[in-house]
Amino acid sequence: MRRSTLTLAGAASLTLGFSLAAQAQSPDLSEPPAIEGEVVGNHGTHTIRMGIGLAETSPQYLSSQYFGEILSQRTDGRISVNIFPNSQLGDDVQMMEMLQTGTLDMTYPSSSAATTYVPELAAFDLPFLLPSREAAITVMESDVARSMLDAFEGTGIKALTFSENGYRQLSNSARPVSSPEDVAGLDVRGLSVRTMENPVHLAIWQALGANPTPMAFGELFSAMEQGVVDGQENPWSTILTSNFHEVQDYGTETRHVYTPFVMMMSERTWNRLAPEYQELVQEAARQSAAYEIQLSTEYDDWARDQLEARGMQITRLDDEQIAAFQEAVQPVYEEWAPRIGEDLIAEIQAIVEASMND
């Protein structure tokens, strides 16, 4: 048996999509870690079809390529991964349904879209629950998070790992926003804000006085372009790689919700894999998730700065302004904490507090 290491050519292939698609100089992203470990035994040949929502320029896509490279090299090419980006195969909800029927092997949705399968995931949708990326990562690596992944058992979906979708920020085409009053409009109409089809997200924007409009991600650009909605909320990296700055004049660094991605596989596909292949897939998922978080971290501030360079007016909120948003969304906790589970939320808050005191 031999050990396999990612070559420079392989590393370059992971960033080729980024360099071709980016409209400006790309950030100095870290190369993927070397692929180490023995080539596993021959347990047949598999081609895995993986659908994702984001573009080829996104950390999600680049890390998915790395996931495929690990499997290919560690199996001498017997497992290959074909990635379909840009919601080509459907939105998050549709692709998860395809996993259940076995018509798609893998997808990589936001946790917010998966709450119909595991209601406890809605804890991640609570506003301002995770005050820092470090705290969020600690929670995602905790036993609490592992139990959420395990709770997919029996749904037709095998949840492999969490990675970073990131802090959601507001963008819109109507006006600068620096307070909840700017969202509500007071003297003018409240902003119409696209959200995921997630009741906690709807509650957040209702509490802020907006008109939240649930909509599939793949429909969002044209909806903003045509004025169906004023704005949306996503991480800076998603806003940039989706070219939302072309139809959105204003951004606000609200950091109101941190949501993970969940890498998942169809249980039918998982059950067709030999145990040694299953172990390898799980290991590759963990390694590629760590790489995705690293890329997302490096890309976040750069993406915000790129949006400004391309003409988006971005408002950075100070602590007092953030506190005003936190106060405005307190009714969301009053409504949803009992439904999600107050003990679960308290456990997550304890993990967060401990991580901040380390």
Tab-separated table of C-alpha atoms in Angstrom:
chain	number	residue	atom	x	y	z
A	1	MET	CA	0.000	0.000	0.000
A	2	ARG	CA	1.241	3.514	-0.705
A	3	ARG	CA	0.668	6.928	0.740
A	4	SER	CA	-0.935	9.588	-1.445
A	5	THR	CA	-0.103	13.296	-1.411
A	6	LEU	CA	-1.886	16.035	-3.346
A	7	THR	CA	0.410	17.344	-6.071
A	8	LEU	CA	0.864	20.986	-6.975
A	9	ALA	CA	-1.069	20.295	-10.163
A	10	GLY	CA	-3.903	18.870	-8.102
A	11	ALA	CA	-3.884	21.903	-5.842
A	12	ALA	CA	-3.950	24.182	-8.856
A	13	SER	CA	-6.957	22.348	-10.252
A	14	LEU	CA	-8.886	23.153	-7.083
A	15	THR	CA	-8.460	26.883	-7.608
A	16	LEU	CA	-8.804	26.900	-11.398
A	17	GLY	CA	-12.560	27.443	-11.232
A	18	PHE	CA	-12.025	30.374	-8.897
A	19	SER	CA	-9.411	32.066	-11.089
A	20	LEU	CA	-11.468	31.676	-14.251
A	21	ALA	CA	-14.742	32.863	-12.778
A	22	ALA	CA	-13.591	35.689	-10.510
A	23	GLN	CA	-14.010	39.167	-11.936
A	24	ALA	CA	-11.129	40.623	-9.921
A	25	GLN	CA	-7.943	39.414	-8.344
A	26	SER	CA	-8.754	36.493	-6.069
A	27	PRO	CA	-7.837	36.469	-2.382
A	28	ASP	CA	-4.675	34.695	-1.320
A	29	LEU	CA	-6.489	31.526	-0.321
A	30	SER	CA	-4.657	28.713	1.421
A	31	GLU	CA	-3.923	25.663	-0.664
A	32	PRO	CA	-5.656	22.484	0.465
A	33	PRO	CA	-3.725	20.308	2.916
A	34	ALA	CA	-1.746	17.428	1.498
A	35	ILE	CA	-3.762	14.247	1.101
A	36	GLU	CA	-2.174	11.619	3.276
A	37	GLY	CA	-3.047	8.050	4.106
A	38	GLU	CA	-2.905	4.650	2.513
A	39	VAL	CA	-4.908	3.740	-0.557
A	40	VAL	CA	-7.810	1.642	0.673
A	41	GLY	CA	-8.704	-1.791	-0.637
A	42	ASN	CA	-10.707	-2.362	-3.808
A	43	HIS	CA	-14.402	-2.399	-2.916
A	44	GLY	CA	-15.820	-1.554	-6.298
A	45	THR	CA	-16.216	1.594	-8.373
A	46	HIS	CA	-18.582	4.440	-7.540
A	47	THR	CA	-19.397	7.761	-9.200
A	48	ILE	CA	-20.956	10.197	-6.711
A	49	ARG	CA	-23.176	12.993	-8.025
A	50	MET	CA	-23.098	15.989	-5.684
A	51	GLY	CA	-25.330	19.026	-6.074
A	52	ILE	CA	-24.581	22.323	-4.322
A	53	GLY	CA	-26.252	25.708	-4.307
A	54	LEU	CA	-23.274	28.025	-4.707
A	55	ALA	CA	-20.961	28.989	-7.541
A	56	GLU	CA	-17.621	27.540	-8.642
A	57	THR	CA	-15.919	30.497	-6.977
A	58	SER	CA	-17.250	29.673	-3.506
A	59	PRO	CA	-15.417	28.012	-0.590
A	60	GLN	CA	-18.207	25.423	-0.659
A	61	TYR	CA	-17.307	24.404	-4.220
A	62	LEU	CA	-13.536	24.472	-3.687
A	63	SER	CA	-13.775	22.317	-0.578
A	64	SER	CA	-16.129	19.923	-2.378
A	65	GLN	CA	-13.454	19.527	-5.042
A	66	TYR	CA	-10.985	18.730	-2.271
A	67	PHE	CA	-13.420	16.132	-0.889
A	68	GLY	CA	-13.485	14.503	-4.319
A	69	GLU	CA	-9.695	14.618	-4.623
A	70	ILE	CA	-9.308	12.815	-1.297
A	71	LEU	CA	-11.668	10.032	-2.323
A	72	SER	CA	-10.125	9.685	-5.774
A	73	GLN	CA	-6.531	9.516	-4.572
A	74	ARG	CA	-7.236	7.287	-1.587
A	75	THR	CA	-9.080	4.769	-3.841
A	76	ASP	CA	-6.864	4.973	-6.945
A	77	GLY	CA	-9.731	6.585	-8.806
A	78	ARG	CA	-12.353	4.001	-7.905
A	79	ILE	CA	-14.505	6.706	-6.241
A	80	SER	CA	-15.075	9.882	-8.226
A	81	VAL	CA	-17.208	12.909	-7.346
A	82	ASN	CA	-19.032	14.963	-9.984
A	83	ILE	CA	-20.101	18.369	-8.620
A	84	PHE	CA	-23.072	20.297	-9.982
A	85	PRO	CA	-22.921	23.910	-8.664
A	86	ASN	CA	-25.250	26.915	-8.949
A	87	SER	CA	-28.408	25.013	-7.951
A	88	GLN	CA	-28.315	23.228	-11.330
A	89	LEU	CA	-30.145	20.247	-9.849
A	90	GLY	CA	-32.573	22.213	-7.689
A	91	ASP	CA	-32.631	24.214	-4.480
A	92	ASP	CA	-31.555	22.856	-1.085
A	93	VAL	CA	-34.986	21.420	-0.300
A	94	GLN	CA	-35.318	19.741	-3.677
A	95	MET	CA	-31.842	18.220	-3.512
A	96	MET	CA	-32.454	16.813	-0.034
A	97	GLU	CA	-35.631	15.216	-1.356
A	98	MET	CA	-33.555	13.723	-4.175
A	99	LEU	CA	-31.249	12.213	-1.568
A	100	GLN	CA	-34.236	10.538	0.044
A	101	THR	CA	-35.315	8.951	-3.226
A	102	GLY	CA	-31.770	8.039	-4.227
A	103	THR	CA	-31.811	10.150	-7.403
A	104	LEU	CA	-28.897	12.238	-6.061
A	105	ASP	CA	-25.958	11.004	-3.993
A	106	MET	CA	-24.838	14.081	-2.065
A	107	THR	CA	-25.719	17.692	-1.337
A	108	TYR	CA	-24.485	20.462	0.953
A	109	PRO	CA	-27.390	22.611	2.201
A	110	SER	CA	-27.589	25.280	4.841
A	111	SER	CA	-28.754	23.917	8.177
A	112	SER	CA	-31.723	26.283	7.919
A	113	ALA	CA	-33.145	24.313	5.011
A	114	ALA	CA	-32.851	21.015	6.914
A	115	THR	CA	-34.924	21.864	9.980
A	116	THR	CA	-37.897	19.921	8.602
A	117	TYR	CA	-35.804	16.767	9.094
A	118	VAL	CA	-34.128	17.704	12.386
A	119	PRO	CA	-36.046	20.488	14.185
A	120	GLU	CA	-33.187	21.013	16.669
A	121	LEU	CA	-31.142	22.542	13.825
A	122	ALA	CA	-33.348	25.621	14.179
A	123	ALA	CA	-31.170	26.588	17.149
A	124	PHE	CA	-28.591	27.798	14.630
A	125	ASP	CA	-31.207	30.160	13.179
A	126	LEU	CA	-31.698	32.073	16.422
A	127	PRO	CA	-30.374	35.615	16.046
A	128	PHE	CA	-27.058	36.570	17.662
A	129	LEU	CA	-26.722	33.165	19.378
A	130	LEU	CA	-23.123	32.646	18.208
A	131	PRO	CA	-21.141	35.845	18.784
A	132	SER	CA	-17.882	34.764	17.133
A	133	ARG	CA	-16.644	32.312	14.518
A	134	GLU	CA	-14.524	30.607	17.177
A	135	ALA	CA	-17.598	30.024	19.335
A	136	ALA	CA	-19.535	28.743	16.327
A	137	ILE	CA	-16.808	26.240	15.434
A	138	THR	CA	-16.676	25.018	19.025
A	139	VAL	CA	-20.425	24.395	18.919
A	140	MET	CA	-20.204	22.610	15.555
A	141	GLU	CA	-17.541	20.293	16.966
A	142	SER	CA	-19.494	19.552	20.158
A	143	ASP	CA	-21.498	16.501	21.197
A	144	VAL	CA	-24.611	18.641	20.830
A	145	ALA	CA	-23.896	19.112	17.134
A	146	ARG	CA	-22.996	15.445	16.692
A	147	SER	CA	-26.381	14.474	18.097
A	148	MET	CA	-28.049	16.715	15.507
A	149	LEU	CA	-26.217	14.918	12.707
A	150	ASP	CA	-27.142	11.547	14.186
A	151	ALA	CA	-30.798	12.622	14.329
A	152	PHE	CA	-31.008	12.350	10.519
A	153	GLU	CA	-30.986	8.560	10.873
A	154	GLY	CA	-34.137	7.121	9.367
A	155	THR	CA	-34.854	10.126	7.157
A	156	GLY	CA	-33.154	8.682	4.087
A	157	ILE	CA	-30.264	11.096	4.622
A	158	LYS	CA	-26.834	10.416	6.146
A	159	ALA	CA	-25.489	13.671	7.649
A	160	LEU	CA	-21.689	13.624	7.597
A	161	THR	CA	-20.423	16.885	9.057
A	162	PHE	CA	-20.974	20.585	9.598
A	163	SER	CA	-18.976	23.326	7.897
A	164	GLU	CA	-19.401	27.075	7.533
A	165	ASN	CA	-22.092	28.885	5.644
A	166	GLY	CA	-21.211	31.909	7.748
A	167	TYR	CA	-22.590	35.091	9.219
A	168	ARG	CA	-25.565	36.417	7.346
A	169	GLN	CA	-25.478	40.082	6.298
A	170	LEU	CA	-28.224	42.275	4.869
A	171	SER	CA	-28.119	43.758	1.383
A	172	ASN	CA	-30.807	45.794	-0.369
A	173	SER	CA	-31.447	48.147	-3.275
A	174	ALA	CA	-33.605	50.707	-1.437
A	175	ARG	CA	-31.567	52.543	1.213
A	176	PRO	CA	-28.674	52.359	3.698
A	177	VAL	CA	-29.580	50.470	6.873
A	178	SER	CA	-27.981	51.228	10.235
A	179	SER	CA	-30.903	50.553	12.596
A	180	PRO	CA	-34.075	48.457	12.892
A	181	GLU	CA	-36.003	51.643	12.076
A	182	ASP	CA	-34.292	51.722	8.676
A	183	VAL	CA	-35.533	48.175	8.032
A	184	ALA	CA	-39.086	48.976	9.118
A	185	GLY	CA	-39.164	52.151	7.090
A	186	LEU	CA	-41.297	54.239	9.477
A	187	ASP	CA	-42.013	57.064	6.993
A	188	VAL	CA	-41.657	54.722	4.000
A	189	ARG	CA	-42.520	51.083	3.466
A	190	GLY	CA	-40.560	48.350	5.201
A	191	LEU	CA	-37.975	46.488	3.181
A	192	SER	CA	-39.059	43.345	1.378
A	193	VAL	CA	-36.333	40.847	2.265
A	194	ARG	CA	-35.937	37.422	0.720
A	195	THR	CA	-35.415	34.697	3.292
A	196	MET	CA	-35.063	30.962	3.144
A	197	GLU	CA	-38.242	28.977	3.666
A	198	ASN	CA	-37.538	28.865	7.381
A	199	PRO	CA	-39.998	30.112	10.032
A	200	VAL	CA	-37.334	31.450	12.412
A	201	HIS	CA	-35.820	33.584	9.655
A	202	LEU	CA	-39.292	34.859	8.813
A	203	ALA	CA	-39.833	35.731	12.479
A	204	ILE	CA	-36.546	37.661	12.639
A	205	TRP	CA	-37.440	39.952	9.763
A	206	GLN	CA	-41.019	40.363	10.921
A	207	ALA	CA	-39.668	41.492	14.316
A	208	LEU	CA	-37.483	44.031	12.513
A	209	GLY	CA	-40.476	45.422	10.623
A	210	ALA	CA	-39.547	44.061	7.199
A	211	ASN	CA	-41.727	42.182	4.754
A	212	PRO	CA	-39.982	38.790	4.623
A	213	THR	CA	-40.504	36.807	1.434
A	214	PRO	CA	-39.476	33.139	1.364
A	215	MET	CA	-37.942	32.167	-1.954
A	216	ALA	CA	-35.619	29.545	-3.436
A	217	PHE	CA	-32.043	30.776	-3.763
A	218	GLY	CA	-31.933	30.027	-7.479
A	219	GLU	CA	-34.758	32.515	-8.074
A	220	LEU	CA	-33.258	35.312	-6.000
A	221	PHE	CA	-31.051	37.215	-8.451
A	222	SER	CA	-33.825	37.707	-11.000
A	223	ALA	CA	-36.281	38.619	-8.220
A	224	MET	CA	-33.970	41.401	-7.026
A	225	GLU	CA	-33.223	42.490	-10.575
A	226	GLN	CA	-36.939	42.794	-11.323
A	227	GLY	CA	-37.741	44.513	-8.004
A	228	VAL	CA	-39.855	41.663	-6.661
A	229	VAL	CA	-37.849	41.978	-3.422
A	230	ASP	CA	-35.654	44.819	-2.164
A	231	GLY	CA	-32.975	42.663	-0.651
A	232	GLN	CA	-31.732	39.479	0.950
A	233	GLU	CA	-29.399	38.191	3.664
A	234	ASN	CA	-26.404	35.933	3.112
A	235	PRO	CA	-22.695	35.815	3.955
A	236	TRP	CA	-20.462	38.278	2.114
A	237	SER	CA	-18.846	35.432	0.177
A	238	THR	CA	-22.219	34.294	-1.176
A	239	ILE	CA	-23.234	37.860	-2.026
A	240	LEU	CA	-20.012	38.332	-4.005
A	241	THR	CA	-19.820	34.977	-5.794
A	242	SER	CA	-23.504	35.263	-6.735
A	243	ASN	CA	-22.905	38.769	-8.181
A	244	PHE	CA	-25.657	40.286	-6.044
A	245	HIS	CA	-23.749	43.582	-6.023
A	246	GLU	CA	-24.952	44.029	-9.608
A	247	VAL	CA	-28.529	44.501	-8.320
A	248	GLN	CA	-27.925	45.595	-4.700
A	249	ASP	CA	-26.583	49.049	-3.838
A	250	TYR	CA	-26.405	48.763	-0.039
A	251	GLY	CA	-25.021	46.266	2.452
A	252	THR	CA	-25.099	46.195	6.246
A	253	GLU	CA	-22.746	44.100	8.382
A	254	THR	CA	-25.432	42.823	10.735
A	255	ARG	CA	-23.952	39.360	11.483
A	256	HIS	CA	-27.429	38.535	12.756
A	257	VAL	CA	-27.300	34.756	12.236
A	258	TYR	CA	-24.474	32.249	11.858
A	259	THR	CA	-25.574	29.185	9.918
A	260	PRO	CA	-23.568	26.054	9.122
A	261	PHE	CA	-23.637	23.951	6.003
A	262	VAL	CA	-24.405	20.252	6.433
A	263	MET	CA	-22.596	17.856	4.106
A	264	MET	CA	-24.927	14.924	3.543
A	265	MET	CA	-25.291	11.755	1.500
A	266	SER	CA	-28.246	9.662	0.435
A	267	GLU	CA	-28.678	6.710	2.803
A	268	ARG	CA	-29.151	4.546	-0.281
A	269	THR	CA	-25.751	5.597	-1.579
A	270	TRP	CA	-24.178	5.224	1.867
A	271	ASN	CA	-25.542	1.709	2.268
A	272	ARG	CA	-24.088	0.676	-1.104
A	273	LEU	CA	-20.593	1.556	0.085
A	274	ALA	CA	-18.374	-1.028	1.757
A	275	PRO	CA	-17.549	-0.220	5.415
A	276	GLU	CA	-13.986	0.774	4.478
A	277	TYR	CA	-15.360	3.190	1.882
A	278	GLN	CA	-17.872	4.566	4.413
A	279	GLU	CA	-15.056	5.262	6.845
A	280	LEU	CA	-13.080	7.010	4.106
A	281	VAL	CA	-16.062	9.148	3.054
A	282	GLN	CA	-16.581	10.241	6.660
A	283	GLU	CA	-12.893	11.091	7.039
A	284	ALA	CA	-12.843	13.009	3.735
A	285	ALA	CA	-15.947	14.929	4.808
A	286	ARG	CA	-14.278	16.050	8.052
A	287	GLN	CA	-11.079	17.085	6.279
A	288	SER	CA	-12.847	18.989	3.520
A	289	ALA	CA	-15.125	20.707	6.059
A	290	ALA	CA	-12.083	21.972	7.968
A	291	TYR	CA	-10.694	23.287	4.683
A	292	GLU	CA	-14.035	24.934	3.821
A	293	ILE	CA	-14.098	26.745	7.174
A	294	GLN	CA	-10.525	27.943	6.587
A	295	LEU	CA	-11.392	29.227	3.095
A	296	SER	CA	-14.568	30.872	4.322
A	297	THR	CA	-12.662	32.629	7.104
A	298	GLU	CA	-10.054	33.947	4.668
A	299	TYR	CA	-12.652	34.929	2.116
A	300	ASP	CA	-15.140	36.741	4.356
A	301	ASP	CA	-13.535	40.158	4.892
A	302	TRP	CA	-11.985	40.081	1.410
A	303	ALA	CA	-15.406	39.523	-0.131
A	304	ARG	CA	-16.851	42.475	1.802
A	305	ASP	CA	-14.002	44.704	0.622
A	306	GLN	CA	-14.495	43.513	-2.958
A	307	LEU	CA	-18.167	44.373	-2.783
A	308	GLU	CA	-17.247	47.895	-1.685
A	309	ALA	CA	-14.696	48.151	-4.491
A	310	ARG	CA	-17.445	47.197	-6.941
A	311	GLY	CA	-19.735	49.957	-5.732
A	312	MET	CA	-21.775	48.538	-2.863
A	313	GLN	CA	-22.158	50.996	0.026
A	314	ILE	CA	-21.560	48.932	3.167
A	315	THR	CA	-22.514	50.066	6.668
A	316	ARG	CA	-20.450	48.613	9.516
A	317	LEU	CA	-22.498	48.598	12.711
A	318	ASP	CA	-20.922	49.558	16.032
A	319	ASP	CA	-21.699	47.799	19.317
A	320	GLU	CA	-24.539	50.179	20.172
A	321	GLN	CA	-26.178	49.662	16.798
A	322	ILE	CA	-25.825	45.870	17.072
A	323	ALA	CA	-27.427	46.038	20.522
A	324	ALA	CA	-30.438	47.803	18.976
A	325	PHE	CA	-30.902	44.946	16.528
A	326	GLN	CA	-30.489	42.394	19.339
A	327	GLU	CA	-33.168	44.105	21.389
A	328	ALA	CA	-35.545	44.275	18.417
A	329	VAL	CA	-35.381	40.503	17.802
A	330	GLN	CA	-35.915	39.402	21.412
A	331	PRO	CA	-39.515	38.387	20.586
A	332	VAL	CA	-38.023	35.689	18.340
A	333	TYR	CA	-36.494	34.015	21.410
A	334	GLU	CA	-39.737	34.335	23.342
A	335	GLU	CA	-41.635	32.614	20.534
A	336	TRP	CA	-39.114	30.016	19.406
A	337	ALA	CA	-37.015	28.994	22.418
A	338	PRO	CA	-39.834	26.822	23.863
A	339	ARG	CA	-40.395	25.200	20.454
A	340	ILE	CA	-36.740	24.484	19.724
A	341	GLY	CA	-35.941	23.452	23.273
A	342	GLU	CA	-34.834	25.750	26.057
A	343	ASP	CA	-32.465	23.103	27.458
A	344	LEU	CA	-30.794	22.750	24.061
A	345	ILE	CA	-30.366	26.510	23.723
A	346	ALA	CA	-28.982	26.744	27.261
A	347	GLU	CA	-26.494	23.975	26.456
A	348	ILE	CA	-25.313	25.815	23.340
A	349	GLN	CA	-25.029	29.073	25.288
A	350	ALA	CA	-22.925	27.282	27.928
A	351	ILE	CA	-20.584	25.967	25.204
A	352	VAL	CA	-20.308	29.483	23.781
A	353	GLU	CA	-19.552	31.007	27.177
A	354	ALA	CA	-16.921	28.390	27.948
A	355	SER	CA	-15.249	28.922	24.572
A	356	MET	CA	-15.063	32.677	25.148
A	357	ASN	CA	-13.509	32.182	28.585
A	358	ASP	CA	-10.766	29.826	27.373
